mmCIF file of C-alpha atoms in Angstrom:
data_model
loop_
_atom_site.group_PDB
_atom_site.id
_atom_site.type_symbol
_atom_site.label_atom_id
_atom_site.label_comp_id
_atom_site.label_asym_id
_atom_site.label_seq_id
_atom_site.Cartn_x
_atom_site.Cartn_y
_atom_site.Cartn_z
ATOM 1 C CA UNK A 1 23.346 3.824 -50.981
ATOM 2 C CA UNK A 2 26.180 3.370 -48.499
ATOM 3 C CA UNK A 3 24.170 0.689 -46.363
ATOM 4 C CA UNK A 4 24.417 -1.107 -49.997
ATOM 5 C CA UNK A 5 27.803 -1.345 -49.964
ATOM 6 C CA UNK A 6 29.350 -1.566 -46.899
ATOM 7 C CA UNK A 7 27.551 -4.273 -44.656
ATOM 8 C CA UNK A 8 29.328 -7.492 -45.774
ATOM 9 C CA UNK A 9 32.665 -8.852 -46.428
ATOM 10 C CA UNK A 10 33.706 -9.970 -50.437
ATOM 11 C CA UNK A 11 35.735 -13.038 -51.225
ATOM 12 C CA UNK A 12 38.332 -10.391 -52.180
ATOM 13 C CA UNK A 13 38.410 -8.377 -49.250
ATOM 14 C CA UNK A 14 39.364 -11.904 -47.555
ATOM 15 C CA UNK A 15 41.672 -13.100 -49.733
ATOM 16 C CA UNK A 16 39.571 -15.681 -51.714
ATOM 17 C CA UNK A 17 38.758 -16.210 -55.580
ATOM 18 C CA UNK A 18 36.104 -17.500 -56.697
ATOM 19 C CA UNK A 19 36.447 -20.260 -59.257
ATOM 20 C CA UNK A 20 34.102 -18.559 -62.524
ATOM 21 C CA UNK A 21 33.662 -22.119 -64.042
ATOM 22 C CA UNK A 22 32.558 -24.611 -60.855
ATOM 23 C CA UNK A 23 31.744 -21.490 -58.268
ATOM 24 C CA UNK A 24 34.990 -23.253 -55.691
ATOM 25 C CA UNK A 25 36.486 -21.173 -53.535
ATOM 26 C CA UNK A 26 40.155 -21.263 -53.304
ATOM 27 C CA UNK A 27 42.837 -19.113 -51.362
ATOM 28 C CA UNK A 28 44.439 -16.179 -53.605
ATOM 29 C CA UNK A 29 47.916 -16.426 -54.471
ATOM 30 C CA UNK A 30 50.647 -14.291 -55.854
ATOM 31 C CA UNK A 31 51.248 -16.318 -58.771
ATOM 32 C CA UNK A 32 49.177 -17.575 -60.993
ATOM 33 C CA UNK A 33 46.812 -20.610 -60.549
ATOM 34 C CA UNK A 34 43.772 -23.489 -61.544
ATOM 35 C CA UNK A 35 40.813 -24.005 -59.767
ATOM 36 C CA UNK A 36 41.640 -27.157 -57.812
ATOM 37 C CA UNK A 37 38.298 -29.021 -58.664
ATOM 38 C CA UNK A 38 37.846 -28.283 -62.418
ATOM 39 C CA UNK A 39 41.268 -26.845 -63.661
ATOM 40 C CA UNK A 40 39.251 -23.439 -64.920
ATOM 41 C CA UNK A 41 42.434 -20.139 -65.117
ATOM 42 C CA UNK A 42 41.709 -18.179 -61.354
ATOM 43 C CA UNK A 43 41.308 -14.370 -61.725
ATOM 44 C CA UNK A 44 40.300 -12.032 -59.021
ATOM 45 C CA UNK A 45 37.981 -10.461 -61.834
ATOM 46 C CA UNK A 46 37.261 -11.826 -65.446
ATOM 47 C CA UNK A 47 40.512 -10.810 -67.303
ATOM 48 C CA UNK A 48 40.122 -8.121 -69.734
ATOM 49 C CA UNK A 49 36.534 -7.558 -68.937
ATOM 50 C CA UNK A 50 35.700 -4.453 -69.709
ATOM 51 C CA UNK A 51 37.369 -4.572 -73.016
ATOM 52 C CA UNK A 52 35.965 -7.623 -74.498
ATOM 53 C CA UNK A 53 32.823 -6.195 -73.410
ATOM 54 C CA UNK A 54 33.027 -3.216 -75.251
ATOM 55 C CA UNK A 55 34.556 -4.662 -78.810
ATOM 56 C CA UNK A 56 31.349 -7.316 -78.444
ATOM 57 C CA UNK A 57 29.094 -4.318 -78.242
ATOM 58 C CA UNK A 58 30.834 -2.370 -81.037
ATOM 59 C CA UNK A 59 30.763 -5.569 -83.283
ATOM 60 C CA UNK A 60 27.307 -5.436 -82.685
ATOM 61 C CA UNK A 61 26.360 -2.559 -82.992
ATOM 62 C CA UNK A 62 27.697 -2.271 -86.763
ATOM 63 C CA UNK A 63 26.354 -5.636 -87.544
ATOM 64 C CA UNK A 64 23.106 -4.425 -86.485
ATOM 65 C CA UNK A 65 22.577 -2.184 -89.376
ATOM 66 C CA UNK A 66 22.844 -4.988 -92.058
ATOM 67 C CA UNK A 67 20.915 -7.014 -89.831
ATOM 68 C CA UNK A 68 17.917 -4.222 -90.618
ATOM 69 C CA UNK A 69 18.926 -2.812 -94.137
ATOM 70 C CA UNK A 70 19.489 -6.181 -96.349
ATOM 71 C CA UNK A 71 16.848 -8.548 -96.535
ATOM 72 C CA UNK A 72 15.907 -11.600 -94.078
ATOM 73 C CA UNK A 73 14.248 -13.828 -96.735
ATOM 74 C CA UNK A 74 12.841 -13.838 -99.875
ATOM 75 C CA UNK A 75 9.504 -14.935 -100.959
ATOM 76 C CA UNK A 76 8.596 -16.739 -104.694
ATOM 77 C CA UNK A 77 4.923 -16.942 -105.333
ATOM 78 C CA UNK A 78 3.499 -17.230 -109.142
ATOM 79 C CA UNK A 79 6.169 -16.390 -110.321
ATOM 80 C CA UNK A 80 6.947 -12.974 -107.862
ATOM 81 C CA UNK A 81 9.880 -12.578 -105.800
ATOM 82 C CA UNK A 82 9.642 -9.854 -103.209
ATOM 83 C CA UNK A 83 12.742 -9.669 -100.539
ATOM 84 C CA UNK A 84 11.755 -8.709 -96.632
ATOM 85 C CA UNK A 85 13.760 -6.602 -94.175
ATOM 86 C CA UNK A 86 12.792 -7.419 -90.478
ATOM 87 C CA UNK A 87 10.997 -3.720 -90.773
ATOM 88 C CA UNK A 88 9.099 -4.441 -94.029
ATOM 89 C CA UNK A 89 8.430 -8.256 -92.582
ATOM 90 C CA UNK A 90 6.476 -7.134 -90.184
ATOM 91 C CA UNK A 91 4.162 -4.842 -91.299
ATOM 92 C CA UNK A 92 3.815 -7.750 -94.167
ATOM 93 C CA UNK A 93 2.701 -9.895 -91.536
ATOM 94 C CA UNK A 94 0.143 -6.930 -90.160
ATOM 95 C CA UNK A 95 -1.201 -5.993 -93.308
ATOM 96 C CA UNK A 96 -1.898 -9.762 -93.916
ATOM 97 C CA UNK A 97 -3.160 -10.185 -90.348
ATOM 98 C CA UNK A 98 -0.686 -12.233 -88.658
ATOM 99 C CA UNK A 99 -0.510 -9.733 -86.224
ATOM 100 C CA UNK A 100 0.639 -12.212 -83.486
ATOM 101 C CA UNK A 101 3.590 -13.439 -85.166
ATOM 102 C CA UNK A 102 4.597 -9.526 -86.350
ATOM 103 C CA UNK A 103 4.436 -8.441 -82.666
ATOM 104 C CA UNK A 104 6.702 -11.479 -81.497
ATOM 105 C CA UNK A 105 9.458 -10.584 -84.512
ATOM 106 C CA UNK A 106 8.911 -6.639 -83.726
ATOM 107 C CA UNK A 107 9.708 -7.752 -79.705
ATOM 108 C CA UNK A 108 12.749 -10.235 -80.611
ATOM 109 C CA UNK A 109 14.024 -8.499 -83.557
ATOM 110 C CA UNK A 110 13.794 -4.517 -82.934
ATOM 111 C CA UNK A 111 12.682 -3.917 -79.255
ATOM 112 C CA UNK A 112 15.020 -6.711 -77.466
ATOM 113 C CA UNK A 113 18.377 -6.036 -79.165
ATOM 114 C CA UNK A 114 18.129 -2.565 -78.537
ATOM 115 C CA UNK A 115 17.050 -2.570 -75.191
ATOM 116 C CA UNK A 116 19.824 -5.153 -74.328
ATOM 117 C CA UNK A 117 22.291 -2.826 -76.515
ATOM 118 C CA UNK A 118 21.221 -0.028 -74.403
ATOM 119 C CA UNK A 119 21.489 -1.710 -71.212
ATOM 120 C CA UNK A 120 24.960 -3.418 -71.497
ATOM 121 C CA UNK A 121 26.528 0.264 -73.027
ATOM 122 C CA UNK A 122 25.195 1.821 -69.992
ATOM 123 C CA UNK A 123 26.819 -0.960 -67.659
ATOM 124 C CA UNK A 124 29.671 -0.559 -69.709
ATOM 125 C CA UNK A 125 30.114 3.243 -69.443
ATOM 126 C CA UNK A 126 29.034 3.203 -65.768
ATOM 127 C CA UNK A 127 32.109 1.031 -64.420
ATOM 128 C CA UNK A 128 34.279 3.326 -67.063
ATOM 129 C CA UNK A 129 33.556 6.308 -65.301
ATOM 130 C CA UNK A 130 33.804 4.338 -61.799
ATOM 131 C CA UNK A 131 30.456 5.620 -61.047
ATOM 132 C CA UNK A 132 29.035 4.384 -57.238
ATOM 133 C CA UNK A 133 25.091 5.137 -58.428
ATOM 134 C CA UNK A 134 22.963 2.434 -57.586
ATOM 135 C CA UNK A 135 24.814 -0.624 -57.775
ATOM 136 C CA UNK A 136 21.934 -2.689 -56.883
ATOM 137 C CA UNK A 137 19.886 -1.510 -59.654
ATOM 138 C CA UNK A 138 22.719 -1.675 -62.266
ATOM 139 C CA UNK A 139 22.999 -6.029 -61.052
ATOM 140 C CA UNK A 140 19.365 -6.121 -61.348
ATOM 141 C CA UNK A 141 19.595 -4.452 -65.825
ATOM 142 C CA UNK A 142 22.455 -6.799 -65.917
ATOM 143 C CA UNK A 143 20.737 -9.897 -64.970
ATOM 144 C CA UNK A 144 17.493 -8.265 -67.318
ATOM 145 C CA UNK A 145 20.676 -8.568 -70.174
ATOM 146 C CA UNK A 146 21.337 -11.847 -69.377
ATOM 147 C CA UNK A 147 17.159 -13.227 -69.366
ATOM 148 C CA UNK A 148 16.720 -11.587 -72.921
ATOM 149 C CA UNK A 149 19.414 -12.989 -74.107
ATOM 150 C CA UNK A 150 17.989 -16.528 -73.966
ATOM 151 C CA UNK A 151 15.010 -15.356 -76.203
ATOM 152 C CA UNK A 152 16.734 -13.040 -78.962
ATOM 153 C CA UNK A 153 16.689 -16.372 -81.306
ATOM 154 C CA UNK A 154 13.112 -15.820 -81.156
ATOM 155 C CA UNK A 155 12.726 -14.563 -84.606
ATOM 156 C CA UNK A 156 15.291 -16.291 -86.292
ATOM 157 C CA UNK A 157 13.192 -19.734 -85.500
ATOM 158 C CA UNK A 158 9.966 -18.090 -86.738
ATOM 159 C CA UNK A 159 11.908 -17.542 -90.164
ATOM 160 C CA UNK A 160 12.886 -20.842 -89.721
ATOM 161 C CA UNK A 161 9.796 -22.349 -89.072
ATOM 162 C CA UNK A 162 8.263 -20.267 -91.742
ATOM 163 C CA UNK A 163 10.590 -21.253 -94.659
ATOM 164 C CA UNK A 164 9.902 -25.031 -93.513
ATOM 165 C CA UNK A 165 6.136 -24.802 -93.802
ATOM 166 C CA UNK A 166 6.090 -23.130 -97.234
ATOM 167 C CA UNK A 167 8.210 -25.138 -98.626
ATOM 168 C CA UNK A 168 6.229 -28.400 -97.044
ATOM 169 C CA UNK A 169 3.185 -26.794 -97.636
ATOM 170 C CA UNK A 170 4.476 -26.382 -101.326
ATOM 171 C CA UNK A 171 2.190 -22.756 -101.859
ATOM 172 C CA UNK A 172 5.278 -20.561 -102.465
ATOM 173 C CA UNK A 173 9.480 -20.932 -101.561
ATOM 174 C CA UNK A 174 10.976 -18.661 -99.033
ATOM 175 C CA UNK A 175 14.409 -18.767 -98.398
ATOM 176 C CA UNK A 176 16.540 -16.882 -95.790
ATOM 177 C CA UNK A 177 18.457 -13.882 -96.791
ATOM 178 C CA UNK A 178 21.918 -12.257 -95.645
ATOM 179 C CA UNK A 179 20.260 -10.248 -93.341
ATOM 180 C CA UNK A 180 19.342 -13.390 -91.511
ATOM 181 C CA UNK A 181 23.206 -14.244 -90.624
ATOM 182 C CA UNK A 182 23.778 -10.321 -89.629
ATOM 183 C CA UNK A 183 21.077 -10.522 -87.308
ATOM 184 C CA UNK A 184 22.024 -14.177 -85.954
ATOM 185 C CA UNK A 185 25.830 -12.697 -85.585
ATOM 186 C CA UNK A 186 24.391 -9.364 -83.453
ATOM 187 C CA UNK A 187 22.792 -11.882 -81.034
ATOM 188 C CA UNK A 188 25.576 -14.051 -80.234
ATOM 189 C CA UNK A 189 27.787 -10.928 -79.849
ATOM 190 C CA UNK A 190 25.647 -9.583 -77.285
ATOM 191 C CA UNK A 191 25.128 -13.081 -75.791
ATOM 192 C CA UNK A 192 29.419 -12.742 -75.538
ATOM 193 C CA UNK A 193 29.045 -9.201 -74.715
ATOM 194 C CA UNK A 194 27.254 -10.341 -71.383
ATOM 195 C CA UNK A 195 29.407 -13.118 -70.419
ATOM 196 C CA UNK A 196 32.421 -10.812 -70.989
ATOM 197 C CA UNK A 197 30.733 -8.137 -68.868
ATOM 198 C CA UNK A 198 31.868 -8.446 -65.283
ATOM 199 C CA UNK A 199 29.186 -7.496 -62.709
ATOM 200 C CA UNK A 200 31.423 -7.809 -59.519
ATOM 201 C CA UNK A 201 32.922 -4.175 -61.200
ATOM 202 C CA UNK A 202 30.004 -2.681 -60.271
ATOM 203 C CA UNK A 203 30.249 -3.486 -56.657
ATOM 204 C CA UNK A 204 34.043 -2.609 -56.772
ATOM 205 C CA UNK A 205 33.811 1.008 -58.044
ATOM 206 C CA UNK A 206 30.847 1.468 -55.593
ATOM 207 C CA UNK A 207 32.912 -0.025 -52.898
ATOM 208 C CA UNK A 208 35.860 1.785 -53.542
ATOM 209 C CA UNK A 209 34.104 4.984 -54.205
ATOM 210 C CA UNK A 210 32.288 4.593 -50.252
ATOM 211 C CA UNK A 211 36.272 3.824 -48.757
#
């Protein structure tokens, strides 16, 4: 784990910051100062990181229980209206055979948050505790976050797509429920969650934990 940590020199240890909007190096100074090339703030470390991070992931995580209790649309057909959680959607769309489209919204709407839940929390907790175990692994779930966050809109499209068909299609009229907008609000908090989340912490508790 040591040989991890302790073969190369950081920005930091060499008196550099590096610019988080345009990636520019500049010199560190005492007061505070602008990236040179695109006039981002400079900070050593993204201010208040671990912080934002965690009131993201607590938004989120109470969000995420409307976002599976109340209803993501509601179907009229002959004159029936039957509301759908994300739970109940799904095995709708089993026991009518769309299997495909069930295992997608199952993925993007149950499996996915959770996991990414799961996975910033721990990141979270780890640099809390100042833990020095596995740093490489912990950058590797942290860039995992970041890929499945580009695909957690998944299932609100396929609602999307699905009340536009029906309604074009004219067979029955499905509109999107309230759970819709908890569920859309849980992913862009984890989305800020991420970009909140500092990774260079990890190296620096590992670091400092090897002095």
């Amino acid at each position: 784990m040591n040989d991890q940590t302790n073969t190369w020199i950081t920005a930091a240890a060499v008196g550099l910051i590096n610019c988080h909007s345009c990636g520019l190096l500049h010199k560190a100074t005492p007061v505070h100062s602008y990236c040179h090339r695109c006039g981002a703030s400079l900070h050593l470390r993204k201010p208040d990181s671990l912080s934002r991070t965690w009131a993201y992931l607590l938004a989120a995580y109470i969000l995420y229980i409307p976002a599976n209790v109340l209803p993501i649309m509601t179907t009229t057909s002959l004159g029936s209206v039957q509301s759908n959680t994300i739970l109940s959607g799904v095995n709708y769309l089993l026991v009518s055979g769309s299997w495909l489209v069930a295992l997608i919204i199952f993925i993007a709407s149950i499996f996915v948050p959770v996991l990414k839940l799961m996975i910033l929390s721990y990141l979270a907790i780890s640099v809390q505790v100042r833990s020095s175990w596995h740093p490489r692994e912990r950058a590797r779930l942290y860039r995992l976050a970041e890929i499945m966050g580009r695909w957690s809109m998944v299932d609100i499209y396929v609602v999307t797509l699905m009340v536009a068909l029906v309604k074009i299609q004219g067979l029955a009229d499905i509109d999107a429920d309230i759970g819709t907008a908890a569920f859309g609000a849980v992913v862009v908090l984890t989305m800020l969650a991420a970009m909140s989340f500092d990774p260079r912490l990890v190296w620096d508790n590992a670091e400092r934990n090897n002095e």
